[in-house]
Structures are given as structure tokens and as C-alpha cells.
């Protein structure tokens, strides 16, 4: 841990100005991940720019019928917001599956997208890690990798994205609104997080001098047929081994539209257009779900301890799609898997 | 007057704890306090070649950086470092002593600064160069190098031959990974150096153990060192031996001549002791009728390269089950790790887990109900010593536990019970632990206003020692419990052993009884000195102290109030100090027992396990406090669930490091993992074990729980998982 300066940003423009002026500065909102990383000497910002007071705390309906969520909305407020609970219950359930009440109270919507990836070695500065020190090597590939990725990995990195909320946002086709010195732009959710490739040090396509201002949800919330199922090593307060966000639009038994995203298995929430296309026009049954699972898991590769994740994910996908099709989403209070 | 003993009395220290009035080792603030932060070794084995402390020393607020090169003097012989519970064989670790690196996480420097944050920042600037040496941390890879230690249990008959000719056999290996204690309170010590005298507030289960240790390490006289630990946020065995932070705090205080506090981080605590990983091999041979012919139990467990720590893993079968032939072996593997240590029910938590899973597997091979098999093999004698028990109500534990659980409705066939997508399994196991006493001295100071102070150097590690002592003293002195104050956790108080092994309740309570008797004798003397004393001619055991009075047991009308007796004798206070009588009698075995019944529900496709019901029926002699006793056993069951399903310290053997050294990634159960837990205390009057019939409850709650759950998982799924923890990928073969 190193000493850092603390400054508060007055508005978005001020925040951008401050971060542009100091390449070793970092924004801090809820701090639920960044503070841990600073304590572990993984992140060493010399200046923290507090953006938690920025006026980005509203949840509003957009003119096109979607919802715009301010980047500073706490996770708890988002999950309990009547409009989210009613129209986007998949998002509410995903948020409530993650962390603990105290952490969700602190964590911001924008910050949730910017959690660093999960890997024992990334957090342990005594071991080589390409994400921390590009070129030093990946210790996880031949190491303790039960929690690591099976999809979209590279020789450089097999870390996983830790968020639950992002898995739902990916499935819902959210858009990320960002602002920077050159003005505002939007990034499709699928393009926001990156695969490790040869540059595992970069988790997202957000530029260092950009700030997330809002997340936009399109009108369609799949509130009738959805489920978020999180499989983990204990029944609460643990990261996902595998999580599945599933959303369906049904016409009787027939699938008109499908969304499917995985957490805990890749460097980003994992979607496949082929998997979703494979479901279109099909009867919502286990055969179709299994085919979608095969598409979604195409190319999956285990690294030893995490081999089981592939088979687990296949079964979890089928199960979650079944829950969604039956209109019986996974309950959070009853830990029994439906 | 109601009796406090046996009642569900709320903790006398509860208010102090919830209001923050109760202070812990890291909370004693003194003017000019200096904060220390530990720099740890990043390698498991080798030497420190160079330490560059220049950068750290330049940080504003940093006072000093201590290393093995510039630390104050310390003792240079092993004996000085051997605390009461140090293994007999080996050289105890000496913190910051020399350039040798013995394990990852070993302290190599202590940064001392005006505040903790500054010390932490500066610690990250200390640069250490090492000369690495090849290391080993993997028990499985090194098992061929295991060496036998003196077997605690003698063999009987010819176990190998009897096994070979047994009608029904079961042999298998079980594995329990390394586990860490993870008490909620971080290890901390505050050392105050004043005029050549040392006062230390330490997180420890034994203030006098630490006091003697510090006297040895720093060559000080007993009256120059005082160690205090009034409260503890969980010990579980981690605080039995003096931990390195106490040495570092004293080194810092000595170097700077200022008070120093060293508090470890959660991650640093993974370089303290741990429950050793162990491979347990069981071989059971039975007659076709279902009685044991042969019992063999071999353990291979982890210790450090420099000490040989071992506990009794293998001997528990001798207590539970009759077998004419038996053989036991305990072997150790030395690894480049800190020395393993006691952790709740050391030896039994692991050994009984393996034994009770093996008995389940034998029952299946015999097509016998698991409870029935245990009754058929029931032993009324400790076969190792060939002696009967002071009491053993284990049959009643099986009966009451089974009745409460509804065991008679069990379909023996695996995978035969289901609820929707979940398979339901019922399993059971036995538990056993020791019922020991150790010598303890209790001082009672009774004042004329009817208040009594009861004192001994025990630690209350969160189990309720303050409360049970107040209860027993109140009953023995005939005073309301509010008139009793209990003082613990100070090395200057009368001698008391470490709080461990489940022996504190029996030891201190029997000592209270003896001291109270002496006080009663003094009071009787004073009462007899009164004019026309109604107690004239009465002996000390012919009177009792009841409701503030000295009362004849024969005639309750013959009584003198304590106040008037003391007033008439001009006695402002009566001070007495007595020890408990620790029986040398070897004619009986002294044990506590339990029967655990568990229900699991396992998602058939996904392998997710829920422990939906546990019944733990315990026979542990006299129960002093139903409320704290219930909590104690419930906590043991919760831990047993964690042991069965969650807990595992993950090592990267290439680096020789713990990779999940935090409580986000080292999993213990959370509320969602815990459902119904029912605790039953089976009546067990015992006049032999000790005068008050107390057996102790500290360990028994966890023993057997993991086995009951593992057996239930088998019953649910038909899949036998012998390697803990039982994670979903071990239950289901994911293709």
C-alpha cells in the first residue's frame, strides 16, 4: 500500500479534467474492489478522485421506453427499484446474488462494471501475473485454477470476470454511456469488457481518461420468462463457479427470442449469438436448451482444477433455461435450486 | 434459592462485549503507542541475503525497522522458546532470529511507526533479497518420506491376519486438507515497557504460558513480566502457543523503549499454525454377524521441518468399538511450512471423521443399519487401557438422537429418497473426546458486603468461562450471581492451565468448589465465635452457604447470616486460594460422547449440497449452563458443516504459498448454509470423573459432524466422497 492523495470531483467535466491531468490517478466510487486492491498492493494509485458525489444517481425511463441508470446508483437501490423489479427482474436477481448487503450498499453501478478480474495470482504480488506485470507469465495456467476461466482464455491469462450484475446486463443488451475529453460516447455491453488476448492488463475498452456516466437498458426486460442461477461453493457470499442469466420470449411453447449469458467462466460475461439463434423457433425443451448450451460452450477448455466448470455450465444452462421457460426463476431466499 | 448451575444463564460479560466495553489485545491504547507492521517472507525456504530498509526509514513517521540484524538480544537456546504446548521434539521457531527462512509468511522485518497506516506503507518499501532453496509443501507428493512417531496406542492381537480372514472387510483412505482457525479477532499484542518491567496485552488462550515464554526469550524474571488477555475473539487452538507477534511487539518495545502494538492482518494469520492435512487409512474387518474382528488406523499428517507436532488421530476406535485385534500407526511428513497445531478437537475431528465414514462403509458392506452396527460393536471399556468409563451414555445418545431425527423412517438404499430435483440422504456418526482436569488454582475474596471476587489466570476464549465460574461461585457461596465478579486473563492471578482440551470448566469449577469450602470453613469459625451460636458444634461439611447465610444442613432454622458472622469477627474480607484435586486414578477412562444425525439434500444434476437438518446428542456429564452449552455445541456443528463442505487451505506447491489466505476465498459456512440444528444433552450423572461431574464441551461439538454429513451425502447420491471438502464437482462427474 502506498500513500495517495484524495480529491473530490464536482461534476463529470471536473472528474474528466482531473483524471486527464494525472495518469496515475484513479476514480473511486464505492471502493468495494479498489480499496482491497490497494491494500494488496495490486493497484497503486497516487491520487484518488472521489466521484461518489457526482449527480449520477437517478433511474429514469428513456424516451424510447428503456431505462437510464446513473453510474452512481448503489447496487442495492438499483436492485430494489420498483421499475427494475417489475420490468427487469433478471437484473434485480443477479445483483442480489452477488456480495453481501453491506457491499451492495456501497457498490456503484458503474463501479460494478469495473471490478478487476478474479484470480488468486492476480491478487498475490509475490507471484508472476501478466495482468499485473505484462510479460511476467501466467501462474494460474499450471497453478491453483479451480476458480479460473474455461472460455475465451489466452496463454497470457485465464482470469474470470467476477460480477453477477454484468451477466444480466450482458443478457439484456445494455449500453454503457461514457464521457471523456473528446465528449460522450456509448459502448455496447458486449464490447465493453475485453478478452485477455495478449493484453490481459486491460479489462475493458474504457479509456483511462473516460468515466462511465450511465447504463441504458433497452425496453425489453423479459420479465415473464427469465432466471438467474448462480452455482458456488457455498450458498451465499461467494463468487460464482458458474452463473447463468437466461431470458426468453415465448409464443406458447415456441421460443421467439432468447438471451443467454454466463458468469464465472470467462474474462467477460459470456454470450454467443449462435447459441441464442439456435433457440429461435424451437420448442422450449431440454433438447433445445442442451443444443444452446453446446453452442455457448463451444471451444471451452479446462486447465485442470476447473475442468468441471464446462460440464457444470452445460447442466446449469439447461436448468436455468428451464426455469425461465416455466416462469419459475431461481429464488434467492430459498437456496434450493428449482 | 434457585441453583445457577445447570440453568440457562445469560453471559455475564455479554453487555461488556456488545457495548465495546470489553477490550481485546489490539484495543489497549496507551500514550505514545507505536504501531508495528510485519514484512513477511515471500519464499518458503532459503536465506535472507540482503534487506534494504532505507526506503522505509525515509517515510515520515517511521521510527525503526527491525530485522534479524539489528533486533534487541534474544535467547539463543531452544529451551527458552519451548512453551507449554510446544511439541516435545524439535526446535521452536524463533521470530526475527536469524537469516533462515523456514516458511512463506515468516516475518523478516518489523516496521515501527507512529501509526499503523504509516507502518504498512513503509513495510511495502522494505526490499528483501533471498537465496532460495528447494522446498516441499505437498503432503501427497512427500508421503513416501513419512516417518513413524511413537504410537500412542499399543497394538492388540494380529490385526493384519484378522483382517485378511475377516468375513466382511472395508479398507480405504480418507483425506482432510489443511484448515486454518480463522478466529474473528486478528492476532495482536500490545507491549508496554516501563522501568525494566513488561506488560503485554496479548491474544492468547494462556496468559501464564506466554508469560513464561517471554521470560525465557527475553531472559527476564517472572515478576518483571505481566501478560493479560481479558477477552478473546475466538481461539480454537490458534492461541495456545505464543504467536510470533507477541515476540515482535516486545522486541519493538525494547528497541524503542516505547509501547508497541503489533497486529497481524488476516492474510498474515495464514502463516501461523493450522490443522495439519492428514491422510487417514482405515481397515476394518468384521464377522458376518457384524462384530469387529480387526481395526487398523494409520495416519500420515503434516508437520514442519523443525518440530514434530502430532495429536491422537488413531486411538478413538479403541474407545468406541470392541475389536480383539487392533493396530495403529501415526506418521509425519515434514514440509516447509509453519508447525501445525491444535485446532478444535485436534486429532479427533480428523481421525473420527475417517473412522466414522469407514464404519458407515462397513455397515453398508454388512447390509446393517449404521446405528445397529455401532451398538453391536459398542465398547464399555477403553480397550487401549482396558478400563471402564467413569460414565458413558453413548447408547442413550444414539437412542435419543435417532428418535429426535426420525431415523427409523430411513430407507437404507442409497438414492432411495428424493424431493423433486433433490436427492435426500440421512447419515450418522459418533463423536468422542476426553474429559480431563488440569491443576488450577482459584482465589475467592469474600467481602463483608456480600460480594465475592473469583479469580484465576484462565482465559475466556469466548466459550463462557466468566459465566459458568460466576454461576458455580454463586451457588457455592450462597450469593446472587450479581454479587460475583470473575477475574480472568491476567498472568498475576492464581495459576491456571491453558484454555484448551475442554478441561477448563471441570478444572476451574472444581477448584471453585474447594476454595468455597475453605471460605465456608472460615465463615463457620466466625459464626461459631458468636455468642450462643446456633451453629455451635457443626463441622464444615455439615453446613451450607444458602441465600447469604451459613445454614445447618440438618436443621435449616439453625443459621447465621454471612454478614453478621463477618461483622462479629471483625472480618472485612476472607481470602482463600485452593486448587482442584486432579485424580491420578488410572482405573477409569474419562470421555465425552455424542451421536450426530444429519440430513442432506443434493441437487442430482448440479451436485449442490444443502445440510437441512442436524441432530447432535451429547453426553458430557453435568451441563453447567444450558444456554452457553447449547451455543458451544451448535457452533461445533456449524464448523463441522464447514469441514464437510467448505474448508480448505489451497496451496500452490510450486511457490509454496497459500493462495486463498483471506475469508472471501477460504470458505466457512454462511447463514444460508445453516438450517435446523438440534442439540440434545443426554443425562449423565458422574461422581467419579470429578466431584462436580463436569466433563467439558469445548471440542465434542465438531467431532463426527463431517462424517455424518459425508455418510448422508453417500446415502443421498450413492457416491462416496472421502476427500474433504465435499464440493459439488466431487459429487457429480461433470462430463
PDB file of N, CA and C in Angstrom, chain A residues 271-334:
ATOM      1  N   UNK A 271     -21.418 -14.477 -23.919  1.00  0.00           N
ATOM      2  CA  UNK A 271     -22.611 -14.665 -24.738  1.00  0.00           C
ATOM      3  C   UNK A 271     -22.192 -15.213 -26.085  1.00  0.00           C
ATOM      4  N   UNK A 272     -23.165 -15.817 -26.771  1.00  0.00           N
ATOM      5  CA  UNK A 272     -22.889 -16.285 -28.124  1.00  0.00           C
ATOM      6  C   UNK A 272     -24.155 -16.118 -28.947  1.00  0.00           C
ATOM      7  N   UNK A 273     -24.009 -15.394 -30.043  1.00  0.00           N
ATOM      8  CA  UNK A 273     -25.185 -15.183 -30.894  1.00  0.00           C
ATOM      9  C   UNK A 273     -25.640 -16.507 -31.498  1.00  0.00           C
ATOM     10  N   UNK A 274     -24.696 -17.410 -31.746  1.00  0.00           N
ATOM     11  CA  UNK A 274     -25.050 -18.711 -32.311  1.00  0.00           C
ATOM     12  C   UNK A 274     -25.931 -19.492 -31.343  1.00  0.00           C
ATOM     13  N   UNK A 275     -25.582 -19.420 -30.054  1.00  0.00           N
ATOM     14  CA  UNK A 275     -26.365 -20.152 -29.052  1.00  0.00           C
ATOM     15  C   UNK A 275     -27.788 -19.624 -29.003  1.00  0.00           C
ATOM     16  N   UNK A 276     -27.916 -18.309 -29.047  1.00  0.00           N
ATOM     17  CA  UNK A 276     -29.246 -17.707 -28.944  1.00  0.00           C
ATOM     18  C   UNK A 276     -30.046 -17.948 -30.228  1.00  0.00           C
ATOM     19  N   UNK A 277     -29.340 -17.888 -31.357  1.00  0.00           N
ATOM     20  CA  UNK A 277     -30.015 -18.139 -32.630  1.00  0.00           C
ATOM     21  C   UNK A 277     -30.513 -19.586 -32.701  1.00  0.00           C
ATOM     22  N   UNK A 278     -29.739 -20.482 -32.093  1.00  0.00           N
ATOM     23  CA  UNK A 278     -30.112 -21.897 -32.133  1.00  0.00           C
ATOM     24  C   UNK A 278     -31.433 -22.167 -31.429  1.00  0.00           C
ATOM     25  N   UNK A 279     -31.807 -21.266 -30.548  1.00  0.00           N
ATOM     26  CA  UNK A 279     -33.054 -21.469 -29.801  1.00  0.00           C
ATOM     27  C   UNK A 279     -34.282 -20.935 -30.544  1.00  0.00           C
ATOM     28  N   UNK A 280     -34.049 -20.037 -31.482  1.00  0.00           N
ATOM     29  CA  UNK A 280     -35.171 -19.371 -32.143  1.00  0.00           C
ATOM     30  C   UNK A 280     -36.057 -20.366 -32.887  1.00  0.00           C
ATOM     31  N   UNK A 281     -37.338 -20.231 -32.645  1.00  0.00           N
ATOM     32  CA  UNK A 281     -38.297 -21.081 -33.334  1.00  0.00           C
ATOM     33  C   UNK A 281     -38.380 -22.492 -32.788  1.00  0.00           C
ATOM     34  N   UNK A 282     -37.541 -22.783 -31.817  1.00  0.00           N
ATOM     35  CA  UNK A 282     -37.562 -24.140 -31.242  1.00  0.00           C
ATOM     36  C   UNK A 282     -38.592 -24.241 -30.123  1.00  0.00           C
ATOM     37  N   UNK A 283     -38.987 -25.488 -29.859  1.00  0.00           N
ATOM     38  CA  UNK A 283     -39.787 -25.742 -28.671  1.00  0.00           C
ATOM     39  C   UNK A 283     -38.895 -25.553 -27.440  1.00  0.00           C
ATOM     40  N   UNK A 284     -39.459 -24.928 -26.414  1.00  0.00           N
ATOM     41  CA  UNK A 284     -38.655 -24.681 -25.207  1.00  0.00           C
ATOM     42  C   UNK A 284     -38.557 -25.966 -24.396  1.00  0.00           C
ATOM     43  N   UNK A 285     -37.636 -26.824 -24.794  1.00  0.00           N
ATOM     44  CA  UNK A 285     -37.460 -28.074 -24.043  1.00  0.00           C
ATOM     45  C   UNK A 285     -35.972 -28.381 -23.855  1.00  0.00           C
ATOM     46  N   UNK A 286     -35.728 -29.430 -23.111  1.00  0.00           N
ATOM     47  CA  UNK A 286     -34.355 -29.741 -22.710  1.00  0.00           C
ATOM     48  C   UNK A 286     -33.452 -30.000 -23.914  1.00  0.00           C
ATOM     49  N   UNK A 287     -34.012 -30.546 -24.985  1.00  0.00           N
ATOM     50  CA  UNK A 287     -33.194 -30.813 -26.176  1.00  0.00           C
ATOM     51  C   UNK A 287     -32.673 -29.508 -26.764  1.00  0.00           C
ATOM     52  N   UNK A 288     -33.583 -28.565 -26.906  1.00  0.00           N
ATOM     53  CA  UNK A 288     -33.169 -27.272 -27.456  1.00  0.00           C
ATOM     54  C   UNK A 288     -32.181 -26.577 -26.528  1.00  0.00           C
ATOM     55  N   UNK A 289     -32.452 -26.676 -25.233  1.00  0.00           N
ATOM     56  CA  UNK A 289     -31.572 -25.998 -24.258  1.00  0.00           C
ATOM     57  C   UNK A 289     -30.162 -26.608 -24.311  1.00  0.00           C
ATOM     58  N   UNK A 290     -30.114 -27.929 -24.439  1.00  0.00           N
ATOM     59  CA  UNK A 290     -28.811 -28.596 -24.473  1.00  0.00           C
ATOM     60  C   UNK A 290     -28.031 -28.192 -25.721  1.00  0.00           C
ATOM     61  N   UNK A 291     -28.758 -28.028 -26.834  1.00  0.00           N
ATOM     62  CA  UNK A 291     -28.077 -27.577 -28.055  1.00  0.00           C
ATOM     63  C   UNK A 291     -27.521 -26.160 -27.883  1.00  0.00           C
ATOM     64  N   UNK A 292     -28.322 -25.323 -27.252  1.00  0.00           N
ATOM     65  CA  UNK A 292     -27.853 -23.951 -26.999  1.00  0.00           C
ATOM     66  C   UNK A 292     -26.618 -23.973 -26.101  1.00  0.00           C
ATOM     67  N   UNK A 293     -26.659 -24.854 -25.105  1.00  0.00           N
ATOM     68  CA  UNK A 293     -25.519 -24.972 -24.200  1.00  0.00           C
ATOM     69  C   UNK A 293     -24.269 -25.375 -24.968  1.00  0.00           C
ATOM     70  N   UNK A 294     -24.425 -26.320 -25.889  1.00  0.00           N
ATOM     71  CA  UNK A 294     -23.277 -26.754 -26.689  1.00  0.00           C
ATOM     72  C   UNK A 294     -22.701 -25.594 -27.500  1.00  0.00           C
ATOM     73  N   UNK A 295     -23.597 -24.801 -28.080  1.00  0.00           N
ATOM     74  CA  UNK A 295     -23.119 -23.634 -28.834  1.00  0.00           C
ATOM     75  C   UNK A 295     -22.390 -22.647 -27.932  1.00  0.00           C
ATOM     76  N   UNK A 296     -23.005 -22.388 -26.794  1.00  0.00           N
ATOM     77  CA  UNK A 296     -22.434 -21.371 -25.905  1.00  0.00           C
ATOM     78  C   UNK A 296     -21.074 -21.822 -25.357  1.00  0.00           C
ATOM     79  N   UNK A 297     -20.947 -23.137 -25.155  1.00  0.00           N
ATOM     80  CA  UNK A 297     -19.703 -23.653 -24.567  1.00  0.00           C
ATOM     81  C   UNK A 297     -18.712 -24.106 -25.632  1.00  0.00           C
ATOM     82  N   UNK A 298     -19.024 -23.816 -26.884  1.00  0.00           N
ATOM     83  CA  UNK A 298     -18.143 -24.229 -27.969  1.00  0.00           C
ATOM     84  C   UNK A 298     -16.727 -23.678 -27.742  1.00  0.00           C
ATOM     85  N   UNK A 299     -15.748 -24.564 -27.817  1.00  0.00           N
ATOM     86  CA  UNK A 299     -14.355 -24.135 -27.646  1.00  0.00           C
ATOM     87  C   UNK A 299     -13.909 -24.043 -26.196  1.00  0.00           C
ATOM     88  N   UNK A 300     -14.766 -24.446 -25.258  1.00  0.00           N
ATOM     89  CA  UNK A 300     -14.370 -24.364 -23.847  1.00  0.00           C
ATOM     90  C   UNK A 300     -13.192 -25.294 -23.571  1.00  0.00           C
ATOM     91  N   UNK A 301     -12.314 -24.822 -22.682  1.00  0.00           N
ATOM     92  CA  UNK A 301     -11.095 -25.579 -22.408  1.00  0.00           C
ATOM     93  C   UNK A 301     -10.772 -25.441 -20.920  1.00  0.00           C
ATOM     94  N   UNK A 302     -10.616 -26.592 -20.265  1.00  0.00           N
ATOM     95  CA  UNK A 302     -10.277 -26.569 -18.850  1.00  0.00           C
ATOM     96  C   UNK A 302      -8.775 -26.552 -18.633  1.00  0.00           C
ATOM     97  N   UNK A 303      -8.381 -26.155 -17.417  1.00  0.00           N
ATOM     98  CA  UNK A 303      -6.947 -26.085 -17.091  1.00  0.00           C
ATOM     99  C   UNK A 303      -6.589 -26.995 -15.915  1.00  0.00           C
ATOM    100  N   UNK A 304      -7.391 -28.028 -15.694  1.00  0.00           N
ATOM    101  CA  UNK A 304      -7.100 -28.955 -14.601  1.00  0.00           C
ATOM    102  C   UNK A 304      -8.158 -28.869 -13.529  1.00  0.00           C
ATOM    103  N   UNK A 305      -7.895 -28.027 -12.549  1.00  0.00           N
ATOM    104  CA  UNK A 305      -8.849 -27.913 -11.437  1.00  0.00           C
ATOM    105  C   UNK A 305     -10.218 -27.417 -11.888  1.00  0.00           C
ATOM    106  N   UNK A 306     -10.261 -26.686 -12.981  1.00  0.00           N
ATOM    107  CA  UNK A 306     -11.547 -26.092 -13.385  1.00  0.00           C
ATOM    108  C   UNK A 306     -12.223 -26.836 -14.534  1.00  0.00           C
ATOM    109  N   UNK A 307     -11.746 -28.026 -14.859  1.00  0.00           N
ATOM    110  CA  UNK A 307     -12.365 -28.785 -15.959  1.00  0.00           C
ATOM    111  C   UNK A 307     -13.866 -28.981 -15.739  1.00  0.00           C
ATOM    112  N   UNK A 308     -14.220 -29.165 -14.467  1.00  0.00           N
ATOM    113  CA  UNK A 308     -15.616 -29.472 -14.150  1.00  0.00           C
ATOM    114  C   UNK A 308     -16.574 -28.347 -14.542  1.00  0.00           C
ATOM    115  N   UNK A 309     -16.021 -27.128 -14.674  1.00  0.00           N
ATOM    116  CA  UNK A 309     -16.891 -25.990 -14.960  1.00  0.00           C
ATOM    117  C   UNK A 309     -17.627 -26.144 -16.294  1.00  0.00           C
ATOM    118  N   UNK A 310     -17.020 -26.846 -17.222  1.00  0.00           N
ATOM    119  CA  UNK A 310     -17.639 -26.970 -18.553  1.00  0.00           C
ATOM    120  C   UNK A 310     -18.914 -27.808 -18.445  1.00  0.00           C
ATOM    121  N   UNK A 311     -18.796 -28.973 -17.817  1.00  0.00           N
ATOM    122  CA  UNK A 311     -19.973 -29.822 -17.651  1.00  0.00           C
ATOM    123  C   UNK A 311     -20.999 -29.185 -16.724  1.00  0.00           C
ATOM    124  N   UNK A 312     -20.493 -28.527 -15.694  1.00  0.00           N
ATOM    125  CA  UNK A 312     -21.404 -27.850 -14.760  1.00  0.00           C
ATOM    126  C   UNK A 312     -22.172 -26.751 -15.483  1.00  0.00           C
ATOM    127  N   UNK A 313     -21.457 -25.990 -16.305  1.00  0.00           N
ATOM    128  CA  UNK A 313     -22.105 -24.906 -17.042  1.00  0.00           C
ATOM    129  C   UNK A 313     -23.173 -25.461 -17.979  1.00  0.00           C
ATOM    130  N   UNK A 314     -22.871 -26.581 -18.640  1.00  0.00           N
ATOM    131  CA  UNK A 314     -23.832 -27.174 -19.572  1.00  0.00           C
ATOM    132  C   UNK A 314     -25.139 -27.492 -18.843  1.00  0.00           C
ATOM    133  N   UNK A 315     -25.018 -28.141 -17.695  1.00  0.00           N
ATOM    134  CA  UNK A 315     -26.217 -28.516 -16.941  1.00  0.00           C
ATOM    135  C   UNK A 315     -26.915 -27.284 -16.367  1.00  0.00           C
ATOM    136  N   UNK A 316     -26.118 -26.320 -15.933  1.00  0.00           N
ATOM    137  CA  UNK A 316     -26.710 -25.118 -15.342  1.00  0.00           C
ATOM    138  C   UNK A 316     -27.477 -24.318 -16.396  1.00  0.00           C
ATOM    139  N   UNK A 317     -26.958 -24.300 -17.618  1.00  0.00           N
ATOM    140  CA  UNK A 317     -27.649 -23.587 -18.712  1.00  0.00           C
ATOM    141  C   UNK A 317     -29.014 -24.232 -18.965  1.00  0.00           C
ATOM    142  N   UNK A 318     -29.009 -25.547 -19.079  1.00  0.00           N
ATOM    143  CA  UNK A 318     -30.264 -26.271 -19.336  1.00  0.00           C
ATOM    144  C   UNK A 318     -31.254 -26.003 -18.204  1.00  0.00           C
ATOM    145  N   UNK A 319     -30.742 -26.048 -16.988  1.00  0.00           N
ATOM    146  CA  UNK A 319     -31.609 -25.841 -15.820  1.00  0.00           C
ATOM    147  C   UNK A 319     -32.187 -24.432 -15.812  1.00  0.00           C
ATOM    148  N   UNK A 320     -31.346 -23.459 -16.076  1.00  0.00           N
ATOM    149  CA  UNK A 320     -31.789 -22.067 -15.986  1.00  0.00           C
ATOM    150  C   UNK A 320     -32.783 -21.743 -17.099  1.00  0.00           C
ATOM    151  N   UNK A 321     -32.499 -22.243 -18.290  1.00  0.00           N
ATOM    152  CA  UNK A 321     -33.456 -22.027 -19.382  1.00  0.00           C
ATOM    153  C   UNK A 321     -34.793 -22.683 -19.045  1.00  0.00           C
ATOM    154  N   UNK A 322     -34.740 -23.817 -18.393  1.00  0.00           N
ATOM    155  CA  UNK A 322     -35.965 -24.493 -17.965  1.00  0.00           C
ATOM    156  C   UNK A 322     -36.741 -23.649 -16.961  1.00  0.00           C
ATOM    157  N   UNK A 323     -36.016 -23.085 -16.009  1.00  0.00           N
ATOM    158  CA  UNK A 323     -36.658 -22.207 -15.018  1.00  0.00           C
ATOM    159  C   UNK A 323     -37.319 -21.027 -15.711  1.00  0.00           C
ATOM    160  N   UNK A 324     -36.589 -20.467 -16.671  1.00  0.00           N
ATOM    161  CA  UNK A 324     -37.111 -19.304 -17.400  1.00  0.00           C
ATOM    162  C   UNK A 324     -38.352 -19.700 -18.192  1.00  0.00           C
ATOM    163  N   UNK A 325     -38.288 -20.822 -18.868  1.00  0.00           N
ATOM    164  CA  UNK A 325     -39.410 -21.254 -19.700  1.00  0.00           C
ATOM    165  C   UNK A 325     -40.646 -21.525 -18.847  1.00  0.00           C
ATOM    166  N   UNK A 326     -40.444 -22.083 -17.656  1.00  0.00           N
ATOM    167  CA  UNK A 326     -41.570 -22.395 -16.771  1.00  0.00           C
ATOM    168  C   UNK A 326     -42.084 -21.151 -16.037  1.00  0.00           C
ATOM    169  N   UNK A 327     -41.370 -20.054 -16.185  1.00  0.00           N
ATOM    170  CA  UNK A 327     -41.754 -18.857 -15.438  1.00  0.00           C
ATOM    171  C   UNK A 327     -41.498 -19.008 -13.952  1.00  0.00           C
ATOM    172  N   UNK A 328     -40.513 -19.840 -13.603  1.00  0.00           N
ATOM    173  CA  UNK A 328     -40.171 -20.064 -12.195  1.00  0.00           C
ATOM    174  C   UNK A 328     -38.704 -19.739 -11.964  1.00  0.00           C
ATOM    175  N   UNK A 329     -38.398 -18.450 -11.867  1.00  0.00           N
ATOM    176  CA  UNK A 329     -36.991 -18.070 -11.694  1.00  0.00           C
ATOM    177  C   UNK A 329     -36.431 -18.570 -10.375  1.00  0.00           C
ATOM    178  N   UNK A 330     -35.116 -18.749 -10.363  1.00  0.00           N
ATOM    179  CA  UNK A 330     -34.430 -19.192  -9.146  1.00  0.00           C
ATOM    180  C   UNK A 330     -34.712 -18.227  -8.002  1.00  0.00           C
ATOM    181  N   UNK A 331     -35.109 -18.790  -6.874  1.00  0.00           N
ATOM    182  CA  UNK A 331     -35.375 -17.972  -5.688  1.00  0.00           C
ATOM    183  C   UNK A 331     -34.066 -17.640  -4.993  1.00  0.00           C
ATOM    184  N   UNK A 332     -34.022 -16.454  -4.377  1.00  0.00           N
ATOM    185  CA  UNK A 332     -32.820 -16.070  -3.638  1.00  0.00           C
ATOM    186  C   UNK A 332     -32.939 -16.454  -2.172  1.00  0.00           C
ATOM    187  N   UNK A 333     -34.164 -16.455  -1.657  1.00  0.00           N
ATOM    188  CA  UNK A 333     -34.314 -16.750  -0.226  1.00  0.00           C
ATOM    189  C   UNK A 333     -34.293 -18.252   0.008  1.00  0.00           C
ATOM    190  N   UNK A 334     -34.913 -19.000  -0.897  1.00  0.00           N
ATOM    191  CA  UNK A 334     -34.884 -20.453  -0.783  1.00  0.00           C
ATOM    192  C   UNK A 334     -33.721 -20.927  -1.641  1.00  0.00           C
TER     193      UNK A 334
END
